[in-house]
GROMACS .gro file of C-alpha atoms in nm:
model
  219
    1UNK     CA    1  -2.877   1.861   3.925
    2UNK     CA    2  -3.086   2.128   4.031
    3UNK     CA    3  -3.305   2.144   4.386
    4UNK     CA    4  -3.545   2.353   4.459
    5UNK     CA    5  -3.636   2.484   4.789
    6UNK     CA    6  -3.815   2.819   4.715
    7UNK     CA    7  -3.710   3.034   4.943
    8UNK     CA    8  -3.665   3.432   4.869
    9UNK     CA    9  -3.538   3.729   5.091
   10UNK     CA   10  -3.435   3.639   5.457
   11UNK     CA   11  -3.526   3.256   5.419
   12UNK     CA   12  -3.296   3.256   5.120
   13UNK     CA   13  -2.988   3.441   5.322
   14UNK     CA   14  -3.079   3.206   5.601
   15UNK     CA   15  -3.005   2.883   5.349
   16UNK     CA   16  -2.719   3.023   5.209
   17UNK     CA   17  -2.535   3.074   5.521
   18UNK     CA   18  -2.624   2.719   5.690
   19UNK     CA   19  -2.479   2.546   5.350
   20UNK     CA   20  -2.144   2.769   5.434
   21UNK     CA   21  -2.142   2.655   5.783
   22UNK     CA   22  -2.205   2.301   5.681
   23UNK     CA   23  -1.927   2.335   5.391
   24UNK     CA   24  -1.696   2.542   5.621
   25UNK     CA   25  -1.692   2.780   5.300
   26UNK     CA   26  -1.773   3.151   5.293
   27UNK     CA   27  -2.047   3.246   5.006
   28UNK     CA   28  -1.956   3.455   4.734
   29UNK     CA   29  -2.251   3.741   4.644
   30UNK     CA   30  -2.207   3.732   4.259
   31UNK     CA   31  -2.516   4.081   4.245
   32UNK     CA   32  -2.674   4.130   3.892
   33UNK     CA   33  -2.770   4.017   3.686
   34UNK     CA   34  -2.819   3.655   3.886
   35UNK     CA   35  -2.796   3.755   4.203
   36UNK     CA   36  -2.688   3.428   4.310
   37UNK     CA   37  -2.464   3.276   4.591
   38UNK     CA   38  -2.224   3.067   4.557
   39UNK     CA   39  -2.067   2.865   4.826
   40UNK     CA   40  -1.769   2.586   4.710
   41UNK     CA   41  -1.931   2.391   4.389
   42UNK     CA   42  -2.276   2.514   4.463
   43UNK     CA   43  -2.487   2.782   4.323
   44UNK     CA   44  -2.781   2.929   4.500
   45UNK     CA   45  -2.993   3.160   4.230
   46UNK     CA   46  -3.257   3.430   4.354
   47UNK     CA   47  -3.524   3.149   4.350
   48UNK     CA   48  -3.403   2.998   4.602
   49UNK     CA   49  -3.276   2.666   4.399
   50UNK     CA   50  -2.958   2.499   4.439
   51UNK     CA   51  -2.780   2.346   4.198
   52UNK     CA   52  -2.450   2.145   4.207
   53UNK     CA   53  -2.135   2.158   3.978
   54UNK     CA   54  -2.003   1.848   3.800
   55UNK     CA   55  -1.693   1.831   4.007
   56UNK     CA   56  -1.905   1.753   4.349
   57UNK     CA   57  -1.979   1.387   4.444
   58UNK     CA   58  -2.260   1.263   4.460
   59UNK     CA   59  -2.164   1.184   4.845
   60UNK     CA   60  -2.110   1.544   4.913
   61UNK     CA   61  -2.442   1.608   4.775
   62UNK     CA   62  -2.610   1.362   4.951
   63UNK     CA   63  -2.471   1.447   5.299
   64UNK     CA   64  -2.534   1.832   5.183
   65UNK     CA   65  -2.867   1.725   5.130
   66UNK     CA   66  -2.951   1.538   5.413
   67UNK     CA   67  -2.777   1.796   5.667
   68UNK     CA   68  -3.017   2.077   5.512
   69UNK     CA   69  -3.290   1.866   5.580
   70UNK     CA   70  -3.205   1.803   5.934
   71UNK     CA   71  -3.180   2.186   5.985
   72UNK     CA   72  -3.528   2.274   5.856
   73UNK     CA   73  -3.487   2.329   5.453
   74UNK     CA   74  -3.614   2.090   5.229
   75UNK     CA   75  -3.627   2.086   4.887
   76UNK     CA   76  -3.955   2.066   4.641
   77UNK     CA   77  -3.966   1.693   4.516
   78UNK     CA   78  -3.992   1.719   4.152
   79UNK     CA   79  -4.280   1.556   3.937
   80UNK     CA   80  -3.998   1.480   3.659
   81UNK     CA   81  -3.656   1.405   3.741
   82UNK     CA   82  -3.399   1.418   3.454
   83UNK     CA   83  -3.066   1.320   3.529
   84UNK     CA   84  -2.762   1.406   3.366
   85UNK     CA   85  -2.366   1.308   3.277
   86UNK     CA   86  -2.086   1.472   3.078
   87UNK     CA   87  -2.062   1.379   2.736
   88UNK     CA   88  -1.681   1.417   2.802
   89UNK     CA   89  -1.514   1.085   2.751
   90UNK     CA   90  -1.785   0.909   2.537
   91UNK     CA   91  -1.678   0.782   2.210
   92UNK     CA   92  -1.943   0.711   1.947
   93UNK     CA   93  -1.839   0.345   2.085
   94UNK     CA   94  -1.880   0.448   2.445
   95UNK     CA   95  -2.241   0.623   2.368
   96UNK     CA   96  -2.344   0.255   2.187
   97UNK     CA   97  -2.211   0.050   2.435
   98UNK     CA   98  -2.466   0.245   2.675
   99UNK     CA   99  -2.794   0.209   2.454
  100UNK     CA  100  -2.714  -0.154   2.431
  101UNK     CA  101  -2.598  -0.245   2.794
  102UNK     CA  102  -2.969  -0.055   2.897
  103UNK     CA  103  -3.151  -0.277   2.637
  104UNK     CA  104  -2.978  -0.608   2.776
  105UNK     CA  105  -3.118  -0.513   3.112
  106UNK     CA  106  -3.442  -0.331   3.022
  107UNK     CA  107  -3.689  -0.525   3.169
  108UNK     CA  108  -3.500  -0.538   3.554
  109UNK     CA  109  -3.422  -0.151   3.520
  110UNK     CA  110  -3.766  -0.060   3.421
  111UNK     CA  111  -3.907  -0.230   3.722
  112UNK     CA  112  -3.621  -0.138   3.992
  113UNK     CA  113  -3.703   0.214   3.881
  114UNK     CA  114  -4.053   0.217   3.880
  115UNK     CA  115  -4.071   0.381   3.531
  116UNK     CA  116  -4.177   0.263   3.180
  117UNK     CA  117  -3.933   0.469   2.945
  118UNK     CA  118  -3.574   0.471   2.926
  119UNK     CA  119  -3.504   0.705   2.682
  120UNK     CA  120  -3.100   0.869   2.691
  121UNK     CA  121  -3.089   1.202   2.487
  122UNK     CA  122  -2.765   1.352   2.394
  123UNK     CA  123  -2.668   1.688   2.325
  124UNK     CA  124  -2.329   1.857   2.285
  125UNK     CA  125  -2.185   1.856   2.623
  126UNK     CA  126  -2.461   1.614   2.826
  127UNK     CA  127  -2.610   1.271   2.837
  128UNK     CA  128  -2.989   1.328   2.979
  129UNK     CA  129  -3.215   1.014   3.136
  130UNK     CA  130  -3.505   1.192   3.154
  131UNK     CA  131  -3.640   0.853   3.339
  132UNK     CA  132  -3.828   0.955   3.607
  133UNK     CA  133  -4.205   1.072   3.648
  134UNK     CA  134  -4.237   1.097   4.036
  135UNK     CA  135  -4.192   1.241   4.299
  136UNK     CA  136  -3.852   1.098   4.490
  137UNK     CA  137  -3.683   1.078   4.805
  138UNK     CA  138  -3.348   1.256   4.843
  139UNK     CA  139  -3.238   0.854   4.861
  140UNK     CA  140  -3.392   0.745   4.552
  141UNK     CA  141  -3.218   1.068   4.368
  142UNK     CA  142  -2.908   0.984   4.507
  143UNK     CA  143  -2.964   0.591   4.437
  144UNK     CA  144  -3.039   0.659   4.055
  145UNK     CA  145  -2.777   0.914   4.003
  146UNK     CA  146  -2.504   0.670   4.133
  147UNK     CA  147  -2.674   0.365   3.904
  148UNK     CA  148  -2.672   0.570   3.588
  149UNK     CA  149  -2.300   0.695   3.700
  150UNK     CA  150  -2.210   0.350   3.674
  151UNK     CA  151  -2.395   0.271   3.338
  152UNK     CA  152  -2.211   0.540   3.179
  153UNK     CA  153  -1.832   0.409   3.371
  154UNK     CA  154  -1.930   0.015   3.261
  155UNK     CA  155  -2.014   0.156   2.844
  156UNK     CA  156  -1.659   0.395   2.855
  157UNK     CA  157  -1.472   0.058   2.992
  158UNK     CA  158  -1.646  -0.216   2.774
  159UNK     CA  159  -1.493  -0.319   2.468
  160UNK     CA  160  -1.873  -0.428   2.394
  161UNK     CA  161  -2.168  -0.488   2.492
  162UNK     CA  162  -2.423  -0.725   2.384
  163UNK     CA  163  -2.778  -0.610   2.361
  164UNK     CA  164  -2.980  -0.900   2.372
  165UNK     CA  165  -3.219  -0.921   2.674
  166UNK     CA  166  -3.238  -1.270   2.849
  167UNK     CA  167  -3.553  -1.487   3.043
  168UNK     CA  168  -3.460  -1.455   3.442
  169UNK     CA  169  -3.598  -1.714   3.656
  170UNK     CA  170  -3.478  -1.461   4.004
  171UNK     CA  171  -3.454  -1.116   3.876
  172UNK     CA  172  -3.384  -0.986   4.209
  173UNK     CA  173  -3.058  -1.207   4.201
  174UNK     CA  174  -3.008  -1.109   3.906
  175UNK     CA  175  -2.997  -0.773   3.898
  176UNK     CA  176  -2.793  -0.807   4.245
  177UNK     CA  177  -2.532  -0.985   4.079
  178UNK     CA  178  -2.508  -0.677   3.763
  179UNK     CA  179  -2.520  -0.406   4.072
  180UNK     CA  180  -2.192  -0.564   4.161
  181UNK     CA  181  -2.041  -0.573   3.850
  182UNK     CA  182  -2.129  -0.217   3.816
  183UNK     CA  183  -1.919  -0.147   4.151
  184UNK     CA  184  -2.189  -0.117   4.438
  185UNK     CA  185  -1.967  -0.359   4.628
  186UNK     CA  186  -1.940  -0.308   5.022
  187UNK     CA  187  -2.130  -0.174   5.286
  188UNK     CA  188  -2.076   0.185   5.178
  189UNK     CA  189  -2.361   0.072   4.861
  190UNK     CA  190  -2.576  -0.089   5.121
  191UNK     CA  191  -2.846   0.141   5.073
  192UNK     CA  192  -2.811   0.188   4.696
  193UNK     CA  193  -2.871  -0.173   4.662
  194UNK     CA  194  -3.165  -0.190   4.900
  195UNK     CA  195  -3.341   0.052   4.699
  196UNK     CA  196  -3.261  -0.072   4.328
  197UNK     CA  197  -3.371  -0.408   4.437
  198UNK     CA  198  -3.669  -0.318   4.656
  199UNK     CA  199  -3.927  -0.356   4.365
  200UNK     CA  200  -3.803  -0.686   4.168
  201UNK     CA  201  -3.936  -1.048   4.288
  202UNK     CA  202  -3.721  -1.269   4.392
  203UNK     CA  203  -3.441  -1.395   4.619
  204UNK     CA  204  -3.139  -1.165   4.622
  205UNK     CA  205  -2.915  -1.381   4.800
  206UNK     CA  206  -2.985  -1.745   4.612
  207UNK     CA  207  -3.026  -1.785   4.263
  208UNK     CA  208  -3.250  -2.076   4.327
  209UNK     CA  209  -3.434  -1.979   4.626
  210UNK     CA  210  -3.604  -1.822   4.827
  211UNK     CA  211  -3.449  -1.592   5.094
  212UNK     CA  212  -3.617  -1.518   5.419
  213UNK     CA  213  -3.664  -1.185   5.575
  214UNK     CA  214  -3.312  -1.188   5.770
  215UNK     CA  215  -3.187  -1.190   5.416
  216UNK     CA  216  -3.382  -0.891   5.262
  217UNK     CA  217  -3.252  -0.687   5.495
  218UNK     CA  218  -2.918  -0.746   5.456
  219UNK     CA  219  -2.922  -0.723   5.051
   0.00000   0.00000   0.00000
């Protein structure tokens, strides 16, 4: 993924050398014709954007992230987000096992991502969910990436996957209970599920009922 934060000159040599302090890693100058920086598994071009390599987490992103932040450099929300996966690993199987598993849950993702589309695209290399039409916290990005991460784990690992949608009665319980069988198990996913279930009604905790507020914050 790609951030920008359009800085040029100075402001640019400034961010460079506060994401090597924060990675402990000293930037390499790669000259023309890019001109950009790179520090570790990120790039820095002579626009000032930063962009990630496949081999980072998205933890270390997300801490890089918020640590620039907290130093003065943020990055330019996008109006479109498109988020992407290797192709590597995905089977003809693997790459229908994803369409369908989306389709079973259309209805709940649409909502818990605020968008009305959920087109995947493929090329030769990449998977691209071009999902998102708004501007989105650094949380949100991070939220999404790690949901579609586990989308595209759950269709390699399936033997098959139904695509029939089904009639839910809690959808926020609902969709709790397929967060967890997509891993976000454990405090460490608290806010990842806090922010894929903030939009759908419902109780998160009881399938039947109705959970108070003590509850919401603790989904």
């Amino acid at each position: 993924m790609e951030f920008k934060f359009n800085v040029t000159g100075a402001r640019r040599k400034e961010l460079v050398q506060v994401i090597s302090e924060i990675l402990s890693t000293a930037p390499e100058y790669k000259g023309a014709p890019t001109f950009a920086y790179v520090i570790g598994g990120f790039t820095v071009n002579k626009e000032g954007t930063l962009s990630a390599s496949e081999n980072n987490s998205e933890e270390d992103l997300e801490q890089l992230l918020n640590e620039l932040d907290q130093r003065g450099f943020q990055f330019e929300a996008p109006s479109e987000l498109v988020i992407e996966m290797p192709r590597e690993g995905f089977t003809e199987a693997a790459i229908a096992n994803l369409e369908r598993l989306v389709k079973s849950k259309e209805t709940l993702i649409k909502k818990a991502l605020d968008t009305d589309r959920l087109p995947i695209e493929l090329t030769e290399d990449r998977l691209r969910f071009p999902w998102f039409s708004r501007s989105l916290a650094a949380e949100e990005v991070n939220a999404y990436a790690r949901f579609i991460g586990a989308l595209c784990a759950m269709a390699k690992n399936q033997h098959r996957v139904t695509a029939t949608e089904k009639a839910y009665d809690n959808e926020k319980y609902t969709f709790r209970c397929f967060l967890l069988r997509l891993g976000f198990i454990g405090p460490e996913y608290k806010t990842e599920r806090k922010i894929l279930l903030s939009r759908l009604p419902g109780s998160a905790a009881f399938k039947n009922g109705q959970r108070n507020s003590e509850e919401e914050t603790e989904a």
